[in-house]
Short mmCIF file of C-alpha atoms in Angstrom, two decimals:
data_model
loop_
_atom_site.label_atom_id
_atom_site.label_comp_id
_atom_site.label_asym_id
_atom_site.label_seq_id
_atom_site.Cartn_x
_atom_site.Cartn_y
_atom_site.Cartn_z
CA MET Q 1 104.45 66.57 197.76
CA THR Q 2 106.85 67.33 200.53
CA ASN Q 3 107.70 70.91 201.47
CA GLU Q 4 111.01 70.51 199.69
CA GLN Q 5 109.31 69.43 196.49
CA VAL Q 6 106.84 72.33 196.65
CA LEU Q 7 109.78 74.66 197.15
CA SER Q 8 111.54 73.20 194.14
CA PHE Q 9 108.35 73.52 192.08
CA ASN Q 10 108.16 77.16 193.09
CA LYS Q 11 111.72 77.65 191.86
CA VAL Q 12 110.97 75.96 188.54
CA TYR Q 13 107.76 77.96 188.14
CA ASN Q 14 109.48 81.30 188.71
CA ALA Q 15 112.34 80.42 186.39
CA THR Q 16 110.19 79.26 183.50
CA TYR Q 17 106.79 80.96 183.54
CA SER Q 18 107.41 83.96 181.28
CA LEU Q 19 109.52 81.88 178.92
CA LEU Q 20 106.81 79.24 178.55
CA ILE Q 21 104.09 81.83 178.03
CA LYS Q 22 106.18 83.53 175.36
CA ILE Q 23 106.82 80.26 173.52
CA ALA Q 24 103.20 79.18 173.81
CA PHE Q 25 101.94 82.55 172.59
CA HIS Q 26 104.15 82.54 169.52
CA ILE Q 27 102.94 79.10 168.57
CA THR Q 28 99.24 79.64 169.23
CA SER Q 29 98.91 83.44 168.75
CA ASP Q 30 96.39 83.39 171.56
CA MET Q 31 97.18 84.55 175.08
CA ASP Q 32 94.22 82.89 176.83
CA ALA Q 33 94.98 79.58 175.17
CA SER Q 34 98.67 79.95 176.05
CA GLU Q 35 97.87 80.45 179.72
CA ASP Q 36 95.59 77.42 179.73
CA LEU Q 37 98.15 75.26 177.94
CA CYS Q 38 100.94 76.35 180.28
CA GLN Q 39 98.72 75.54 183.23
CA GLU Q 40 98.21 72.06 181.80
CA ALA Q 41 101.97 71.64 181.33
CA TYR Q 42 102.71 72.73 184.91
CA LEU Q 43 100.07 70.36 186.21
CA LYS Q 44 101.73 67.55 184.27
CA TYR Q 45 105.07 68.51 185.77
CA TYR Q 46 103.68 68.78 189.27
CA THR Q 47 102.08 65.35 189.11
CA ARG Q 48 105.16 63.71 187.62
CA LYS Q 49 106.29 60.66 189.57
CA GLU Q 50 109.67 62.20 190.21
CA PRO Q 51 110.56 65.87 189.96
CA LEU Q 52 113.49 66.47 187.60
CA PRO Q 53 116.90 66.90 189.26
CA SER Q 54 117.65 70.44 188.06
CA VAL Q 55 115.78 73.58 187.06
CA GLU Q 56 117.43 73.42 183.64
CA GLN Q 57 116.16 69.92 182.98
CA ALA Q 58 112.71 70.87 184.23
CA LYS Q 59 112.79 73.81 181.83
CA TYR Q 60 113.58 71.61 178.83
CA TRP Q 61 110.93 69.12 179.87
CA LEU Q 62 108.33 71.85 180.24
CA ILE Q 63 109.23 73.48 176.92
CA ARG Q 64 108.84 70.11 175.22
CA VAL Q 65 105.44 69.53 176.81
CA VAL Q 66 104.22 73.06 176.05
CA LYS Q 67 105.42 72.75 172.47
CA ASN Q 68 103.45 69.54 172.00
CA LEU Q 69 100.33 70.89 173.68
CA CYS Q 70 100.48 74.06 171.59
CA TYR Q 71 101.08 72.13 168.42
CA ASN Q 72 98.00 70.01 169.01
CA TYR Q 73 95.99 73.07 169.95
CA SER Q 74 97.04 74.93 166.78
CA LYS Q 75 96.17 71.96 164.63
CA ARG Q 76 92.72 71.75 166.18
CA LYS Q 77 92.27 75.51 166.00
CA GLY Q 78 93.47 75.57 162.39
CA ARG Q 79 90.75 73.14 161.44
CA GLU Q 80 88.15 75.25 163.23
CA ILE Q 81 89.25 78.45 161.50
CA LYS Q 82 89.19 76.74 158.12
CA ALA Q 83 85.65 75.57 158.80
CA TYR Q 84 84.68 79.06 159.91
CA GLU Q 85 86.17 80.74 156.86
CA LYS Q 86 84.29 78.34 154.63
CA TYR Q 87 81.14 80.23 155.51
CA GLY Q 88 82.70 83.46 154.26
CA LYS Q 89 83.20 85.11 157.60
CA GLU Q 90 86.31 87.15 158.22
CA THR Q 91 88.06 86.23 161.43
CA LYS Q 92 90.71 88.88 161.56
CA THR Q 93 90.32 92.63 162.04
CA PHE Q 94 92.80 95.24 161.02
CA THR Q 95 93.24 98.60 162.66
CA ASP Q 96 94.53 101.65 160.89
CA SER Q 97 96.11 104.23 163.10
CA SER Q 98 99.07 106.54 163.03
CA ASP Q 99 99.60 106.35 166.75
CA ALA Q 100 103.11 105.04 167.50
CA SER Q 101 102.12 102.36 169.98
CA LEU Q 102 99.36 101.14 167.71
CA LEU Q 103 101.81 101.01 164.85
CA LYS Q 104 104.13 98.93 166.97
CA GLU Q 105 101.26 96.69 167.90
CA GLU Q 106 100.30 96.33 164.29
CA THR Q 107 103.87 95.49 163.29
CA SER Q 108 104.12 92.79 165.90
CA MET Q 109 100.75 91.46 164.75
CA LEU Q 110 102.02 91.28 161.19
CA VAL Q 111 105.21 89.59 162.37
CA GLN Q 112 103.17 87.07 164.29
CA LYS Q 113 100.98 86.51 161.25
CA ALA Q 114 104.04 85.90 159.10
CA LEU Q 115 105.44 83.57 161.73
CA ASP Q 116 102.17 81.64 161.68
CA LYS Q 117 102.62 81.03 157.98
CA LEU Q 118 105.91 79.20 158.49
CA PRO Q 119 105.72 75.43 158.62
CA PHE Q 120 105.81 74.24 162.23
CA SER Q 121 109.22 72.56 161.88
CA LEU Q 122 110.80 75.91 160.95
CA ARG Q 123 108.67 78.08 163.21
CA ILE Q 124 109.46 76.16 166.38
CA VAL Q 125 113.25 76.44 166.02
CA LEU Q 126 113.02 80.18 165.39
CA ILE Q 127 110.69 80.66 168.37
CA LEU Q 128 113.01 78.69 170.66
CA ARG Q 129 116.02 80.59 169.37
CA GLU Q 130 114.60 84.11 169.24
CA TYR Q 131 112.08 84.07 172.08
CA GLY Q 132 113.45 81.27 174.21
CA GLY Q 133 117.06 82.41 173.81
CA LEU Q 134 118.15 78.77 173.66
CA ASN Q 135 121.32 77.63 171.94
CA TYR Q 136 121.37 75.09 169.10
CA LYS Q 137 122.37 72.26 171.39
CA ASP Q 138 119.42 72.82 173.74
CA ILE Q 139 117.01 73.25 170.85
CA GLY Q 140 118.29 69.98 169.42
CA ASN Q 141 117.75 68.27 172.77
CA ILE Q 142 114.21 69.57 173.08
CA LEU Q 143 113.18 68.72 169.53
CA LYS Q 144 115.27 65.53 169.40
CA ILE Q 145 117.14 66.64 166.29
CA THR Q 146 120.83 67.21 165.62
CA GLU Q 147 122.58 70.55 166.04
CA GLY Q 148 123.30 70.57 162.31
CA ASN Q 149 119.61 70.21 161.62
CA VAL Q 150 118.85 73.09 164.01
CA LYS Q 151 121.35 75.25 162.15
CA VAL Q 152 119.73 74.52 158.79
CA ARG Q 153 116.21 75.06 160.10
CA VAL Q 154 117.03 78.35 161.83
CA PHE Q 155 118.54 79.69 158.64
CA ARG Q 156 115.65 78.54 156.47
CA ALA Q 157 113.14 79.97 158.93
CA ARG Q 158 114.92 83.34 158.79
CA GLU Q 159 114.91 83.36 155.02
CA ARG Q 160 111.27 82.38 154.72
CA LEU Q 161 110.20 84.84 157.36
CA SER Q 162 112.04 87.68 155.64
CA GLU Q 163 110.28 86.83 152.37
CA LEU Q 164 106.88 86.68 154.06
CA LEU Q 165 107.47 90.01 155.76
CA LYS Q 166 108.47 91.54 152.44
CA GLU Q 167 105.08 90.49 151.10
CA ASP Q 168 103.54 92.47 153.96
CA GLU Q 169 105.79 95.36 153.02
CA ILE Q 170 107.95 95.05 156.09
CA HIS Q 171 111.45 95.05 154.76
CA VAL Q 172 114.18 93.29 156.60
CA SER Q 173 117.55 94.55 155.45
CA MET O 1 135.26 83.76 148.95
CA CYS O 2 132.17 84.53 151.05
CA PRO O 3 130.91 82.01 153.62
CA ASP O 4 127.42 80.75 152.82
CA LYS O 5 124.40 82.37 154.43
CA GLU O 6 123.70 79.35 156.58
CA LEU O 7 127.11 79.69 158.19
CA LEU O 8 126.54 83.42 158.65
CA SER O 9 123.24 82.66 160.36
CA ALA O 10 125.04 80.34 162.77
CA TYR O 11 127.74 82.98 163.21
CA PHE O 12 125.06 85.51 164.09
CA ASP O 13 123.79 83.13 166.79
CA GLY O 14 127.31 82.62 168.13
CA GLU O 15 127.20 78.96 167.15
CA VAL O 16 130.46 78.77 165.22
CA ASP O 17 133.65 77.43 166.75
CA THR O 18 136.41 79.88 167.60
CA VAL O 19 138.64 79.19 164.57
CA TRP O 20 135.82 79.86 162.11
CA LYS O 21 134.54 82.74 164.19
CA ALA O 22 137.83 84.61 163.79
CA ARG O 23 138.01 83.91 160.06
CA ILE O 24 134.43 84.97 159.39
CA GLY O 25 134.84 88.05 161.57
CA LYS O 26 137.88 89.07 159.56
CA HIS O 27 136.08 88.47 156.28
CA ILE O 28 133.01 90.48 157.25
CA GLU O 29 135.10 93.54 157.98
CA THR O 30 136.03 93.72 154.32
CA CYS O 31 132.89 92.30 152.66
CA ASP O 32 129.83 94.52 152.29
CA LYS O 33 127.70 91.70 150.97
CA CYS O 34 128.19 89.58 154.08
CA LYS O 35 127.78 92.65 156.28
CA GLN O 36 124.41 93.18 154.64
CA VAL O 37 123.36 89.57 155.29
CA LEU O 38 124.28 89.88 158.95
CA LYS O 39 122.42 93.17 159.15
CA SER O 40 119.28 91.49 157.82
CA PHE O 41 119.51 88.85 160.58
CA GLU O 42 119.94 91.63 163.10
CA SER O 43 116.89 93.52 161.80
CA LEU O 44 114.79 90.40 161.85
CA HIS O 45 115.87 89.74 165.42
CA THR O 46 114.91 93.30 166.41
CA LEU O 47 111.60 93.00 164.63
CA LEU O 48 110.78 89.77 166.44
CA GLN O 49 111.57 91.44 169.74
CA THR O 50 109.26 94.40 168.97
CA GLU O 51 106.50 92.77 170.82
CA GLU O 52 106.40 93.32 174.53
CA LEU O 53 104.39 90.44 175.75
CA PRO O 54 102.54 91.57 178.85
CA ILE O 55 102.52 88.95 181.59
CA ASN O 56 99.29 88.95 183.49
CA GLN O 57 100.54 88.66 187.06
CA GLU O 58 97.13 87.76 188.46
CA LYS O 59 96.80 84.91 186.01
CA ARG O 60 100.36 83.85 186.81
CA GLU O 61 99.48 83.62 190.49
CA SER O 62 96.16 81.86 189.86
CA ILE O 63 97.84 79.19 187.69
CA TYR O 64 100.34 78.55 190.48
CA GLN O 65 97.55 78.25 193.03
CA TYR O 66 95.53 75.99 190.75
CA VAL O 67 98.42 73.63 190.05
CA THR O 68 99.59 73.32 193.66
CA SER O 69 96.07 72.85 195.02
CA LYS O 70 94.68 70.61 192.29
CA GLY O 71 97.74 68.53 191.56
CA THR O 72 98.64 65.71 193.84
CA PRO O 73 101.76 63.75 193.09
CA ALA O 74 101.09 60.49 191.31
CA VAL O 75 101.47 57.40 193.48
CA HIS O 76 101.99 53.81 192.28
CA PHE O 77 98.92 51.73 192.87
CA TRP O 78 100.85 49.40 195.17
CA ASP O 79 101.80 52.39 197.31
CA ARG O 80 98.23 53.59 197.51
CA ARG O 81 96.44 53.20 200.82
CA VAL O 82 93.19 51.31 200.62
CA SER O 83 90.69 51.72 203.43
CA LEU O 84 87.66 49.53 203.96
CA PRO O 85 85.01 49.75 206.67
CA ALA O 86 85.66 47.08 209.31
CA PRO O 87 82.43 45.01 208.72
CA ILE O 88 83.14 44.79 204.96
CA ALA O 89 86.74 43.78 205.59
CA LEU O 90 85.55 41.09 208.02
CA ALA O 91 82.93 39.81 205.57
CA ALA O 92 85.59 39.67 202.82
CA ALA O 93 87.90 37.67 205.10
CA VAL O 94 85.15 35.17 206.01
CA LEU O 95 84.18 34.80 202.35
CA PHE O 96 87.80 34.19 201.44
CA VAL O 97 88.18 31.45 204.05
CA VAL O 98 84.91 29.71 203.09
CA PHE O 99 85.62 29.83 199.35
CA GLY O 100 89.23 28.82 199.86
CA GLY O 101 88.15 25.79 201.90
CA PHE O 102 85.54 24.80 199.35
CA ILE O 103 87.97 24.96 196.43
CA PHE O 104 90.62 23.08 198.44
CA SER O 105 88.20 20.27 199.22
CA LEU O 106 87.27 20.01 195.53
CA MET O 107 90.91 19.70 194.56
CA ASP O 108 91.46 17.07 197.22
CA ARG O 109 88.59 14.96 195.89
CA ALA O 110 89.80 15.19 192.29
CA SER O 111 93.20 13.62 193.02
CA PRO O 112 93.33 9.79 192.98
CA THR O 113 93.71 8.38 196.48
CA SER O 114 93.24 4.68 196.02
CA PRO O 115 95.70 2.58 193.99
CA GLU O 116 93.13 -0.06 192.96
CA GLY O 117 91.90 1.55 189.77
CA LEU O 118 95.40 2.11 188.52
CA VAL O 119 96.64 -1.33 189.41
CA PHE O 120 93.63 -3.01 187.90
CA GLU O 121 94.17 -1.26 184.64
CA LEU O 122 97.86 -2.04 184.46
CA SER O 123 97.56 -5.68 185.53
CA SER O 124 97.08 -6.77 181.93
CA VAL O 125 100.66 -5.87 181.09
CA SER O 126 102.08 -7.99 183.81
CA ALA O 127 104.01 -11.09 182.91
CA TYR O 128 102.52 -12.83 185.92
CA GLY O 129 98.96 -12.34 184.86
CA LYS O 130 96.94 -14.96 186.70
CA GLU O 131 95.34 -12.69 189.19
CA TRP O 132 95.84 -8.96 189.51
CA GLU O 133 96.52 -9.15 193.26
CA ARG O 134 99.58 -11.22 192.62
CA ASP O 135 101.08 -8.60 190.38
CA ILE O 136 101.30 -6.04 193.10
CA PHE O 137 103.42 -8.21 195.40
CA PRO O 138 106.96 -7.01 195.67
CA VAL O 139 109.48 -9.24 193.93
CA THR O 140 111.07 -10.27 197.23
CA GLU O 141 107.81 -11.73 198.50
CA LEU O 142 107.45 -14.11 195.57
CA SER O 143 108.56 -17.70 195.80
CA GLY O 144 111.88 -18.59 194.18
CA ASP O 145 110.43 -20.14 191.02
CA ILE O 146 111.64 -17.34 188.82
CA THR O 147 113.80 -18.82 186.06
CA ASP O 148 116.42 -17.05 183.97
CA THR O 149 114.04 -16.47 181.12
CA ASP O 150 111.30 -15.10 183.31
CA PHE O 151 110.96 -11.46 183.97
CA LEU O 152 108.63 -9.67 186.16
CA ILE O 153 106.85 -6.40 186.17
CA ALA O 154 105.61 -5.66 189.63
CA LEU O 155 103.81 -2.50 190.57
CA PRO O 156 104.69 -0.82 193.81
CA THR O 157 102.29 -1.19 196.68
CA HIS O 158 101.61 2.52 196.97
CA SER O 159 100.42 5.10 194.45
CA GLY O 160 102.75 7.97 195.35
CA PHE O 161 104.43 8.13 191.96
CA THR O 162 106.89 10.85 191.17
CA VAL O 163 107.73 11.82 187.64
CA GLN O 164 111.39 11.57 186.76
CA GLY O 165 112.64 12.50 183.34
CA GLU O 166 110.82 12.21 180.05
CA PRO O 167 108.79 9.13 179.18
CA LYS O 168 110.61 6.99 176.59
CA PHE O 169 109.68 4.22 174.27
CA ILE O 170 112.29 1.56 173.82
CA LEU O 171 112.06 -0.72 170.83
CA ALA O 172 111.97 -4.40 171.72
CA THR O 173 114.77 -5.08 169.25
CA GLU O 174 117.05 -2.73 171.10
CA TYR O 175 116.72 -4.65 174.32
CA LYS O 176 119.55 -7.11 174.81
CA ARG O 177 119.52 -8.84 178.06
CA GLY O 178 122.75 -8.75 180.08
CA LYS O 179 124.33 -6.00 177.98
#
C-alpha cells in the first residue's frame, strides 16, 4: 500500500472501529470474539484490490462484512452451546447484587439476552438502527432490502423485544 | 383515527416525510394512546443504550498494528514479480529452445511434401487414364486432339492446395454443358 492508502485506512479505522465493535458485540454477545471478527474484517478491507472511494462506503462495506462474519460465528457458537447444554451443564451465571452499577450491568445483560432471542433478521435491523445509528436507507443498502422492509422489521423487532423483556420483568412503557 | 404502530415506529426514527410528520405530530398532542406507544419506543431506546461498551484501547491499537503489518494489498497474478535464479532461468530457456525445435521438426515431417502419393491416388478419376504421369500435365501442354465431347481433369503440378469455400457435391443430372 502507498502512504496515501495507509493514511486513508487509518481514517477509515478511526471512523469505524467503535461502531463495528458495538455491532459485532450485540450480534455475538462476546467481546473477545467481536474483536477477532473485526480484525478479520479490517484485514479483508486492507487487502481489498481497491480501497473504497469514501469513508462512508468503506463503513457500509465493513458493516456488511462484520455482520456476515458475526452471523456465521453465532451460528457455529449456537451449535456448540446446544451441544454443551445437552450434557446438562449450565453455561450462564447470574449475579444478585443491589449495587447500582451491578444492577445496570445485569439489566444490560438481560437486554442482550432478550436481543439474542430475536430472529437474526429482526435483530440485525434493530442493532444497526439503535447501536449503529443508521437510517433506514443505509440499513436497506447494507442488508440489500427495501426501506419499507426495514421499517417493518424495525417495528416488529421493537414489539418482540418489548414482549421478551416483559417476560424478564423489565417493563417497557 | 390513530396512525398504526408501524408508522409511529418510523416516526420515532424520523423516517416519515414532512407532510406525515406534521400530521402525526399534531395527532400525538391530543392522543394519549399514541403518546404511550411513542413513550414505549423511547424507553426501549434508553434501555438499549444502558450498556456502556468499554473499548479496549490496547486491543484497538494492536488490531491496527496487526492489520497494517500482516496485510499486504492483493496483487493480480500477472502483476506479480517472479524471480528465478539465473542458472535455472538459463536452463529453462535452453530446454524451451530444444523442445520447441524438436516439436517443430515433428510437425514438419508430418505434413505431406511430395505430390506423388496424392496424384497417384487421384489418377483413377482422370478422364485421360492411360498413365498417371499424363494426367498431371497442364492442359496447355497436351496435343490438340481434344474434341468437343472430351473433357479433362488435370491435377496441378504442385501440391500447395488452398481450401476455398465448402466442398460441394454436384449431381451429374444438374450438369448441363454450355449453360
